[in-house]
N, CA, C and O atoms as a printed pandas DataFrame, in Angstrom:
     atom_number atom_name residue_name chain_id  residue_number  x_coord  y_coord  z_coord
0              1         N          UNK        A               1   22.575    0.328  -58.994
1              2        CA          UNK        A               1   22.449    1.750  -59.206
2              3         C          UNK        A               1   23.807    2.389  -59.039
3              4         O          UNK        A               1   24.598    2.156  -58.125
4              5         N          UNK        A               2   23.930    3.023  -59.800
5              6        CA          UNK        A               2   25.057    3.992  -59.881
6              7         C          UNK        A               2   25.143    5.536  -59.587
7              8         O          UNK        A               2   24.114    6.209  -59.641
8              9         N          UNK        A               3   26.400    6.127  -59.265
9             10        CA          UNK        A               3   26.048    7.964  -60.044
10            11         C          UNK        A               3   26.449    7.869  -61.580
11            12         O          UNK        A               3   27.149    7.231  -62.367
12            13         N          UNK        A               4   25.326    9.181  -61.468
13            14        CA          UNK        A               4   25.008    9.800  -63.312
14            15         C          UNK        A               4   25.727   10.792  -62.786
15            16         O          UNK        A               4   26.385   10.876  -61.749
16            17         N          UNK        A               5   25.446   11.712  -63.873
17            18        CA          UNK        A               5   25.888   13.100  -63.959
18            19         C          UNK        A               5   25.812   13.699  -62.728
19            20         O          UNK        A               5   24.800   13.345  -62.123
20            21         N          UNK        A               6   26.692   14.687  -61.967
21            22        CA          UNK        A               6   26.441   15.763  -61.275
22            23         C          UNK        A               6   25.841   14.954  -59.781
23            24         O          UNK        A               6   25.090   15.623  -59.072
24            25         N          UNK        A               7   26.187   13.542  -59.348
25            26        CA          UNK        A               7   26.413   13.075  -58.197
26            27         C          UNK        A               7   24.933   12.864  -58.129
27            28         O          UNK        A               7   24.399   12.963  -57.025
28            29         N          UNK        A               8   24.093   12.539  -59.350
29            30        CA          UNK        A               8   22.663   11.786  -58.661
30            31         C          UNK        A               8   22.715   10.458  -59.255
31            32         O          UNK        A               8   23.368   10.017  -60.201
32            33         N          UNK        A               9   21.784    9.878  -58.393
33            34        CA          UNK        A               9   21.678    8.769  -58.622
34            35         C          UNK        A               9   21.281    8.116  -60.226
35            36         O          UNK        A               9   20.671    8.870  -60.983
36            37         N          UNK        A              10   21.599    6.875  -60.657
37            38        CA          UNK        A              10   21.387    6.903  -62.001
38            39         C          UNK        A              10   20.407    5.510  -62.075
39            40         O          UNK        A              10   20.582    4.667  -61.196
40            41         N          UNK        A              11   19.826    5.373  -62.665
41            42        CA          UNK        A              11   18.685    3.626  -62.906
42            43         C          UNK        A              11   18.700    3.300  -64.031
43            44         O          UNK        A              11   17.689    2.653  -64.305
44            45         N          UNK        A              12   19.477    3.451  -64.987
45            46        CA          UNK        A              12   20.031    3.261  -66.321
46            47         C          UNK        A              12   20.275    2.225  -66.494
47            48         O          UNK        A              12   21.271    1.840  -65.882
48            49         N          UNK        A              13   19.423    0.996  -67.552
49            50        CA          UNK        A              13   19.730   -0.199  -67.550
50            51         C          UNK        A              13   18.777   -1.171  -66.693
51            52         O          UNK        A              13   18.904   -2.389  -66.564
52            53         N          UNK        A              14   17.696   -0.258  -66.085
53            54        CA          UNK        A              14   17.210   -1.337  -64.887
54            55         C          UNK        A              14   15.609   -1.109  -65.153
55            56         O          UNK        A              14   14.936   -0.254  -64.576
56            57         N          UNK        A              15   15.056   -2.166  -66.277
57            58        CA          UNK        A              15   13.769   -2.395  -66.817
58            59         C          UNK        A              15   12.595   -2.601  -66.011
59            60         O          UNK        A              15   12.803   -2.960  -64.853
60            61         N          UNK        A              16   11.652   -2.479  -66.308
61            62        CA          UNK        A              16   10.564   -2.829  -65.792
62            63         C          UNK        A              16   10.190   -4.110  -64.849
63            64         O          UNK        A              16   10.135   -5.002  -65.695
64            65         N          UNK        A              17    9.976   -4.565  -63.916
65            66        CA          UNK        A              17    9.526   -5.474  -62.289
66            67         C          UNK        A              17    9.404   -6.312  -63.534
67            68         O          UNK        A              17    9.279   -5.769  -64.632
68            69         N          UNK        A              18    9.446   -7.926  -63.361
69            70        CA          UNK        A              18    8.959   -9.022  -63.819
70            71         C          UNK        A              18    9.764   -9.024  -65.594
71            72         O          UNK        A              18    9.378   -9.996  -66.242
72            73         N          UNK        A              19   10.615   -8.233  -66.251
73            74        CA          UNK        A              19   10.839   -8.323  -67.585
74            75         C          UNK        A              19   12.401   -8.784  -67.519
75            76         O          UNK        A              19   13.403   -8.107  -67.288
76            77         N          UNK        A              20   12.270  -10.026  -67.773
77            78        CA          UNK        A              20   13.734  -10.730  -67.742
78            79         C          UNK        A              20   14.177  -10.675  -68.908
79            80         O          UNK        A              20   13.407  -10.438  -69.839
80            81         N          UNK        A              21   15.733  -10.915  -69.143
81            82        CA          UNK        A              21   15.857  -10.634  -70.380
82            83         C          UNK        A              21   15.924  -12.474  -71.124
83            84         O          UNK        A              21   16.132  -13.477  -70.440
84            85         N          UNK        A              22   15.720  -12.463  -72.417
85            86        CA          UNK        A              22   15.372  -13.431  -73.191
86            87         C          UNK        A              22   16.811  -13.810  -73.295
87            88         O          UNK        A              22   17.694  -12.953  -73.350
88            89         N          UNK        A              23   17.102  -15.365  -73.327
89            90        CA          UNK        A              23   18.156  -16.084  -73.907
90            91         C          UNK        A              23   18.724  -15.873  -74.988
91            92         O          UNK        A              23   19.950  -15.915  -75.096
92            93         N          UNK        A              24   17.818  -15.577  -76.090
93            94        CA          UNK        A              24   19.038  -15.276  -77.093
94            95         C          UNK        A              24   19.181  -14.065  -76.984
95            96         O          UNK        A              24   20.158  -13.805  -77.687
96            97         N          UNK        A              25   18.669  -12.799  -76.361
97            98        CA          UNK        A              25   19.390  -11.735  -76.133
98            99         C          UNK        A              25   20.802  -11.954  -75.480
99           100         O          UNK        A              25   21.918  -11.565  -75.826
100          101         N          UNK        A              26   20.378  -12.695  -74.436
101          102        CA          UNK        A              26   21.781  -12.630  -73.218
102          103         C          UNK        A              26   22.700  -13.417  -74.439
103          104         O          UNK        A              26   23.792  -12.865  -74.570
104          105         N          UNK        A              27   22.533  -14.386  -75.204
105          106        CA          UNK        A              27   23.262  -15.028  -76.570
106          107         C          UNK        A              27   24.249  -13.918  -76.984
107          108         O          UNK        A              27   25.439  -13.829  -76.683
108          109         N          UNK        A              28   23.294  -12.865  -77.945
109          110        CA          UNK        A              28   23.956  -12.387  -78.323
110          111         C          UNK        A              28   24.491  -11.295  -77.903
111          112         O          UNK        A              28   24.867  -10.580  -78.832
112          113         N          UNK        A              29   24.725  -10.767  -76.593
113          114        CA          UNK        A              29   25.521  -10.496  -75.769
114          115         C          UNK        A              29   26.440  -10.965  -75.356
115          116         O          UNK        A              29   27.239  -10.073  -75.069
116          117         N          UNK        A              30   26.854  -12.014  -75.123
117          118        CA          UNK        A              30   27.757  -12.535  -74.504
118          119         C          UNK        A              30   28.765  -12.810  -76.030
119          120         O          UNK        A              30   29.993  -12.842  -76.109
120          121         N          UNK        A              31   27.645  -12.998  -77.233
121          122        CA          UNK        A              31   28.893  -13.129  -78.142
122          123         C          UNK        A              31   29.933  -12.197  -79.048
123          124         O          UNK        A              31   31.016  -12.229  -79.634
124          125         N          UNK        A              32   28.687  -11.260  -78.696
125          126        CA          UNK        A              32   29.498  -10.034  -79.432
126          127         C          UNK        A              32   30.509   -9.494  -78.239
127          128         O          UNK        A              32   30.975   -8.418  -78.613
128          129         N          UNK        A              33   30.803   -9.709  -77.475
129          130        CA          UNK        A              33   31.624   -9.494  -75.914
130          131         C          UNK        A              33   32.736  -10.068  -76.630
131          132         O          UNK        A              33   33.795   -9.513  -76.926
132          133         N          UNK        A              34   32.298  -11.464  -76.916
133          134        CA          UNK        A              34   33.636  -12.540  -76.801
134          135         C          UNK        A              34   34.571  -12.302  -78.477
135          136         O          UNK        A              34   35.719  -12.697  -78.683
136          137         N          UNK        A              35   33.758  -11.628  -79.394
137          138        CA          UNK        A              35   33.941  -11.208  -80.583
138          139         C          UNK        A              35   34.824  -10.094  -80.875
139          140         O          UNK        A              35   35.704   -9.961  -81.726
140          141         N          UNK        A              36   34.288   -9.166  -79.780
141          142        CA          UNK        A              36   35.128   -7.913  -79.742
142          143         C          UNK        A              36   36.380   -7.670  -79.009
143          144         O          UNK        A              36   37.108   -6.678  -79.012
144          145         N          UNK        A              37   36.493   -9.023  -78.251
145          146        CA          UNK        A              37   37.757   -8.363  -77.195
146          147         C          UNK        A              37   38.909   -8.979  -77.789
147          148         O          UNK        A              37   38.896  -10.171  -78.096
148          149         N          UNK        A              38   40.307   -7.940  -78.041
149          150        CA          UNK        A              38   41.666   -7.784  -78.348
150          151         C          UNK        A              38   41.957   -8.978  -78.075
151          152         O          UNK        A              38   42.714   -9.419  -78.940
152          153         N          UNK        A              39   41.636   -9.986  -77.003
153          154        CA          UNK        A              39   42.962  -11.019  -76.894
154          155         C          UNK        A              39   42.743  -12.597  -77.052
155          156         O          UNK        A              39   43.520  -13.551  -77.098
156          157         N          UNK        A              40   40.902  -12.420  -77.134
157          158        CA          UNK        A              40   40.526  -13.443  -77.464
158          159         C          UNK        A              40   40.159  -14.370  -78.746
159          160         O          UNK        A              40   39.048  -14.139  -79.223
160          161         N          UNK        A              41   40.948  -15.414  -79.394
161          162        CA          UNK        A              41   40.108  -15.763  -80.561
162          163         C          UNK        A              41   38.925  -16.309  -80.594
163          164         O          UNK        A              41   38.868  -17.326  -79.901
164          165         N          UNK        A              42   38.032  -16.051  -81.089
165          166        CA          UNK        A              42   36.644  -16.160  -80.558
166          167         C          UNK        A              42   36.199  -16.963  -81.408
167          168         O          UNK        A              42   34.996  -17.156  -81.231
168          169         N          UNK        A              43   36.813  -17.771  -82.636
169          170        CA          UNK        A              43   35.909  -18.002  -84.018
170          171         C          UNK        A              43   36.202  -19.661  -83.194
171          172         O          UNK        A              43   35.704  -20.644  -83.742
172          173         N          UNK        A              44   36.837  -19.808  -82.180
173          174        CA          UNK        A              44   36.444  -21.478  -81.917
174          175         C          UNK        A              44   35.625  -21.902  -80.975
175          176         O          UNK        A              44   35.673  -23.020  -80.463
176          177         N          UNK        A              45   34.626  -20.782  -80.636
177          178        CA          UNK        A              45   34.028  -21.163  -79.249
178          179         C          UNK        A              45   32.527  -20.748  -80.072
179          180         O          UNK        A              45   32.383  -20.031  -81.062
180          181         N          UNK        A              46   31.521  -21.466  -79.281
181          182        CA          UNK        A              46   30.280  -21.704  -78.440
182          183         C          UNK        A              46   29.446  -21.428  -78.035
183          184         O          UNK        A              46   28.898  -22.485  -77.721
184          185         N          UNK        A              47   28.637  -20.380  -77.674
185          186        CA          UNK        A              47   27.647  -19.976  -76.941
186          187         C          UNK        A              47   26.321  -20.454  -76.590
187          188         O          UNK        A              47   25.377  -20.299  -77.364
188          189         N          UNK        A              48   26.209  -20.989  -75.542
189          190        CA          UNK        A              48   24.193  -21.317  -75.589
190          191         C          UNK        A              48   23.573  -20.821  -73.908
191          192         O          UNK        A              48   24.066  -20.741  -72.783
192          193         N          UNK        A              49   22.382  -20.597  -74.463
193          194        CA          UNK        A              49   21.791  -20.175  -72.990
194          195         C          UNK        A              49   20.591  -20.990  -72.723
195          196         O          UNK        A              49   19.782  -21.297  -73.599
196          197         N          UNK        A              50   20.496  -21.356  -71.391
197          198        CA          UNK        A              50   19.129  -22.088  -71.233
198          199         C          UNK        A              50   18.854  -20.990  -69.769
199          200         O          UNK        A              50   19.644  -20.928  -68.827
200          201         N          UNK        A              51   18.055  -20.497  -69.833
201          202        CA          UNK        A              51   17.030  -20.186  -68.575
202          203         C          UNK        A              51   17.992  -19.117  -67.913
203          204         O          UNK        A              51   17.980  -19.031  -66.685
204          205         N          UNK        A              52   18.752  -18.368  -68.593
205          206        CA          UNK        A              52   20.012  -17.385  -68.141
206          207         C          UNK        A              52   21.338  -17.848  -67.626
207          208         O          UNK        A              52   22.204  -17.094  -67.183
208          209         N          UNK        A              53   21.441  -19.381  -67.737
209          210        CA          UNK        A              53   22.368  -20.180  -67.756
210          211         C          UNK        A              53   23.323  -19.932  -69.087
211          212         O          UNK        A              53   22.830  -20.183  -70.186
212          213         N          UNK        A              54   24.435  -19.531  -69.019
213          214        CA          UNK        A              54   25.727  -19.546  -70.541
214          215         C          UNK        A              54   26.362  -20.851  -70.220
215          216         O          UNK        A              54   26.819  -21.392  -69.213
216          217         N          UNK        A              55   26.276  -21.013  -70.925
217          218        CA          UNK        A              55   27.497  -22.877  -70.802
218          219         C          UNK        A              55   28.174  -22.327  -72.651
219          220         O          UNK        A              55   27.626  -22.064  -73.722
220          221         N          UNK        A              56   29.816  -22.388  -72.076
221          222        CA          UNK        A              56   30.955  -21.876  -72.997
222          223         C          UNK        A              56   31.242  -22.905  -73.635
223          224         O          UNK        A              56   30.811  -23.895  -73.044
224          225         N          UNK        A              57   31.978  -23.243  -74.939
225          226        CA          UNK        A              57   32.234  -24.297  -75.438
226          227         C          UNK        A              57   33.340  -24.210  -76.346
227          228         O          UNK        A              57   33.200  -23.506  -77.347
228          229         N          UNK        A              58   34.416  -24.815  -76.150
229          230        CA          UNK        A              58   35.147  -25.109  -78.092
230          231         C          UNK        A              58   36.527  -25.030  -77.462
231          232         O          UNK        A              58   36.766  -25.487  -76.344
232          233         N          UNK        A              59   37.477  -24.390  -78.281
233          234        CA          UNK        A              59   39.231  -24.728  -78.169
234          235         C          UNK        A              59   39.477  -22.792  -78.081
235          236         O          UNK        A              59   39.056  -21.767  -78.616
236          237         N          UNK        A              60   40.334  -23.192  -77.140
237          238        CA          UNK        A              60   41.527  -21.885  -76.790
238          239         C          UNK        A              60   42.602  -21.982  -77.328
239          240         O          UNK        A              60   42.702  -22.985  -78.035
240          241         N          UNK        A              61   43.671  -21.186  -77.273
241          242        CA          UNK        A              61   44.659  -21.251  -77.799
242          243         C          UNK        A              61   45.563  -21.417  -76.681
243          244         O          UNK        A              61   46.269  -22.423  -76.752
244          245         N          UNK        A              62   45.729  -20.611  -75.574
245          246        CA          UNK        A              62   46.116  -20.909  -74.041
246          247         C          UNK        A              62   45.061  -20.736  -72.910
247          248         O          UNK        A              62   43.867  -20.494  -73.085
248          249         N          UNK        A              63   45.703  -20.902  -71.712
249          250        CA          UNK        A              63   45.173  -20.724  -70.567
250          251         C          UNK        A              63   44.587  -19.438  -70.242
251          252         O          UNK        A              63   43.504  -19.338  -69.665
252          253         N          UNK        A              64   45.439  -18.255  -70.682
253          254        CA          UNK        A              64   44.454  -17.083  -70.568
254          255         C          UNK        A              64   43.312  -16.905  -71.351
255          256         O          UNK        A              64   42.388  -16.167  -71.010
256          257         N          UNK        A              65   43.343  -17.679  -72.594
257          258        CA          UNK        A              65   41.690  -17.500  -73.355
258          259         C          UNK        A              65   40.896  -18.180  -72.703
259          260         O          UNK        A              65   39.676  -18.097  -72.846
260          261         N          UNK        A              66   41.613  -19.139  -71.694
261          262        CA          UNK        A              66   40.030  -20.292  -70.959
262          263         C          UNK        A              66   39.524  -19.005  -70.290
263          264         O          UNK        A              66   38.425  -18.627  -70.696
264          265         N          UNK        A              67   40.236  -18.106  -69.150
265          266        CA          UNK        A              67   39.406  -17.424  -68.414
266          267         C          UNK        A              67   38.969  -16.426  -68.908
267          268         O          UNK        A              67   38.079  -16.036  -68.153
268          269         N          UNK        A              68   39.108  -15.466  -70.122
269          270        CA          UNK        A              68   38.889  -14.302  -70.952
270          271         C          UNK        A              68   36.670  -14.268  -70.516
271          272         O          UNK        A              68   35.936  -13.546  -69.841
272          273         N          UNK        A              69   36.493  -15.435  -71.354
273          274        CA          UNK        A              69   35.391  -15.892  -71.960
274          275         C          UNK        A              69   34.139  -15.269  -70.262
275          276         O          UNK        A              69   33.251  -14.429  -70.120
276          277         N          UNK        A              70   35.006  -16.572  -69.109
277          278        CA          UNK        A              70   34.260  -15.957  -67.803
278          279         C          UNK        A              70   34.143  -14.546  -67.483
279          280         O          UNK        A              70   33.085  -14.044  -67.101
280          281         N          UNK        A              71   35.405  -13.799  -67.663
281          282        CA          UNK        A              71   35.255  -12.209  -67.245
282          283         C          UNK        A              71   34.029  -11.733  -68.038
283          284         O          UNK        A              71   33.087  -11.087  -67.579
284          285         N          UNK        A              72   34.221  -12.233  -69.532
285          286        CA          UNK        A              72   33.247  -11.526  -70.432
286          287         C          UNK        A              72   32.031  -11.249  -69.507
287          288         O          UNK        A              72   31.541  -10.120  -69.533
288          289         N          UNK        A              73   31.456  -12.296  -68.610
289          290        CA          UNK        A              73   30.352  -12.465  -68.310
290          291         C          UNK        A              73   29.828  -11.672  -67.188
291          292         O          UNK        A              73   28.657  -11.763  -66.818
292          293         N          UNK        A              74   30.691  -10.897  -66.650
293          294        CA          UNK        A              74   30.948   -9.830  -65.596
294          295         C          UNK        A              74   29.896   -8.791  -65.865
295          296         O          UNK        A              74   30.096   -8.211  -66.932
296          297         N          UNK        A              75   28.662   -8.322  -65.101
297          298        CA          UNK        A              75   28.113   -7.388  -65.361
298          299         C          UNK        A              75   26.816   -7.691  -66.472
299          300         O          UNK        A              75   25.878   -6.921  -66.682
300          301         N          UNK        A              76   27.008   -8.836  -67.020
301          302        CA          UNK        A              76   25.658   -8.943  -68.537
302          303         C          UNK        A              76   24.422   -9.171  -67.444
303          304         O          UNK        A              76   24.428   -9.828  -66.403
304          305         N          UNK        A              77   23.328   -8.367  -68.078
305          306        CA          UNK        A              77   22.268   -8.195  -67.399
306          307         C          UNK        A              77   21.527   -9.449  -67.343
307          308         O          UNK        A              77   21.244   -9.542  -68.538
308          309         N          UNK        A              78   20.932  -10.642  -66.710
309          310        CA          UNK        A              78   20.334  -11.431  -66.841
310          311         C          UNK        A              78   20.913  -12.918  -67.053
311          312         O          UNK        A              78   20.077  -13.772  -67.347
312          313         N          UNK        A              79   22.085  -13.264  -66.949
313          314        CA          UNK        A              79   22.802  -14.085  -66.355
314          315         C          UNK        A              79   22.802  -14.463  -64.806
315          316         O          UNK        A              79   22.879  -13.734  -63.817
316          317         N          UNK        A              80   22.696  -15.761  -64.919
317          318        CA          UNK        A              80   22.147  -16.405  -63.495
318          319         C          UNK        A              80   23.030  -17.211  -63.179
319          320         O          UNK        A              80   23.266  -17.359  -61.980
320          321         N          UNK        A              81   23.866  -18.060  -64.291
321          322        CA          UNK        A              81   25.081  -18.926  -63.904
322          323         C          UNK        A              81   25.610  -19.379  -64.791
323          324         O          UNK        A              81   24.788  -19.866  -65.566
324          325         N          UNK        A              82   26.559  -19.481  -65.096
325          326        CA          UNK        A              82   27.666  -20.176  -66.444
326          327         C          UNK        A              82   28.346  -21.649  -66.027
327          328         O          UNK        A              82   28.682  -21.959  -64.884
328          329         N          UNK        A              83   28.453  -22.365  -67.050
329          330        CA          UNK        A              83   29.318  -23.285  -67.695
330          331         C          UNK        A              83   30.075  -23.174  -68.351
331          332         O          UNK        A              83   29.835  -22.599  -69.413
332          333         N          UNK        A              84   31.602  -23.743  -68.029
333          334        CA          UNK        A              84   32.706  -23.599  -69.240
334          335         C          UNK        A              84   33.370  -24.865  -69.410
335          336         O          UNK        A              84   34.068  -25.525  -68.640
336          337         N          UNK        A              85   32.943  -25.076  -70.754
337          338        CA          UNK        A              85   33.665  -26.180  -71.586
338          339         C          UNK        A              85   34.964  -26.196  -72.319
339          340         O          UNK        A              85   34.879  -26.709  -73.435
340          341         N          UNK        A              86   35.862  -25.867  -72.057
341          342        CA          UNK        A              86   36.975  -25.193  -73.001
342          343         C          UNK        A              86   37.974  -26.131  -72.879
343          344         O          UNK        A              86   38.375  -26.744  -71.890
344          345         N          UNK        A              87   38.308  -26.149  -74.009
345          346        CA          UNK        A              87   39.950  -26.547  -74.182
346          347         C          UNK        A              87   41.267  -26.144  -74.391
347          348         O          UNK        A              87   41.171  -25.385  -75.355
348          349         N          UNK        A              88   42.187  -26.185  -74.137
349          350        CA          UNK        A              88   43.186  -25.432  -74.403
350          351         C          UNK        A              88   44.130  -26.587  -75.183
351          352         O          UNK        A              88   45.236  -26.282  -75.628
């Protein structure tokens, strides 16, 4: 929970008791993340989810694209734990 507007509290983002979010949602979340950001090339990597598990996959170009991919994962709703397969 956060503040909203005007210093109240906000619940924005926070669904209904028992409604997890689906794997290929969290999918395609995590890929349009890795799609959109400035520094990453994204067209050599990977995505799969099992059970809110991301396990990353494919070739970097350097060492800062290995960790890009983890930050992505900062905050996505329904992520439980990641794997990264990467190469540089």
């Amino acid at each position: 929970m956060g503040q909203g507007m005007g210093g109240q509290t906000s619940f924005r983002g926070r669904g209904p008791k028992g409604q997890p979010r689906r794997d290929e949602r969290i999918r395609e979340v995590v890929s349009d993340m890795l799609k959109n950001h400035h520094e990453l090339a994204a067209s050599g990597l990977g995505v799969q989810v099992q059970n809110g598990a991301v396990n990353r996959s494919g070739t970097v170009m350097n060492r800062r694209q290995k960790q890009l991919p983890e930050d992505c994962l900062d905050g996505v709703r329904g992520v439980h734990g990641s794997t990264t397969n990467l190469r540089v």
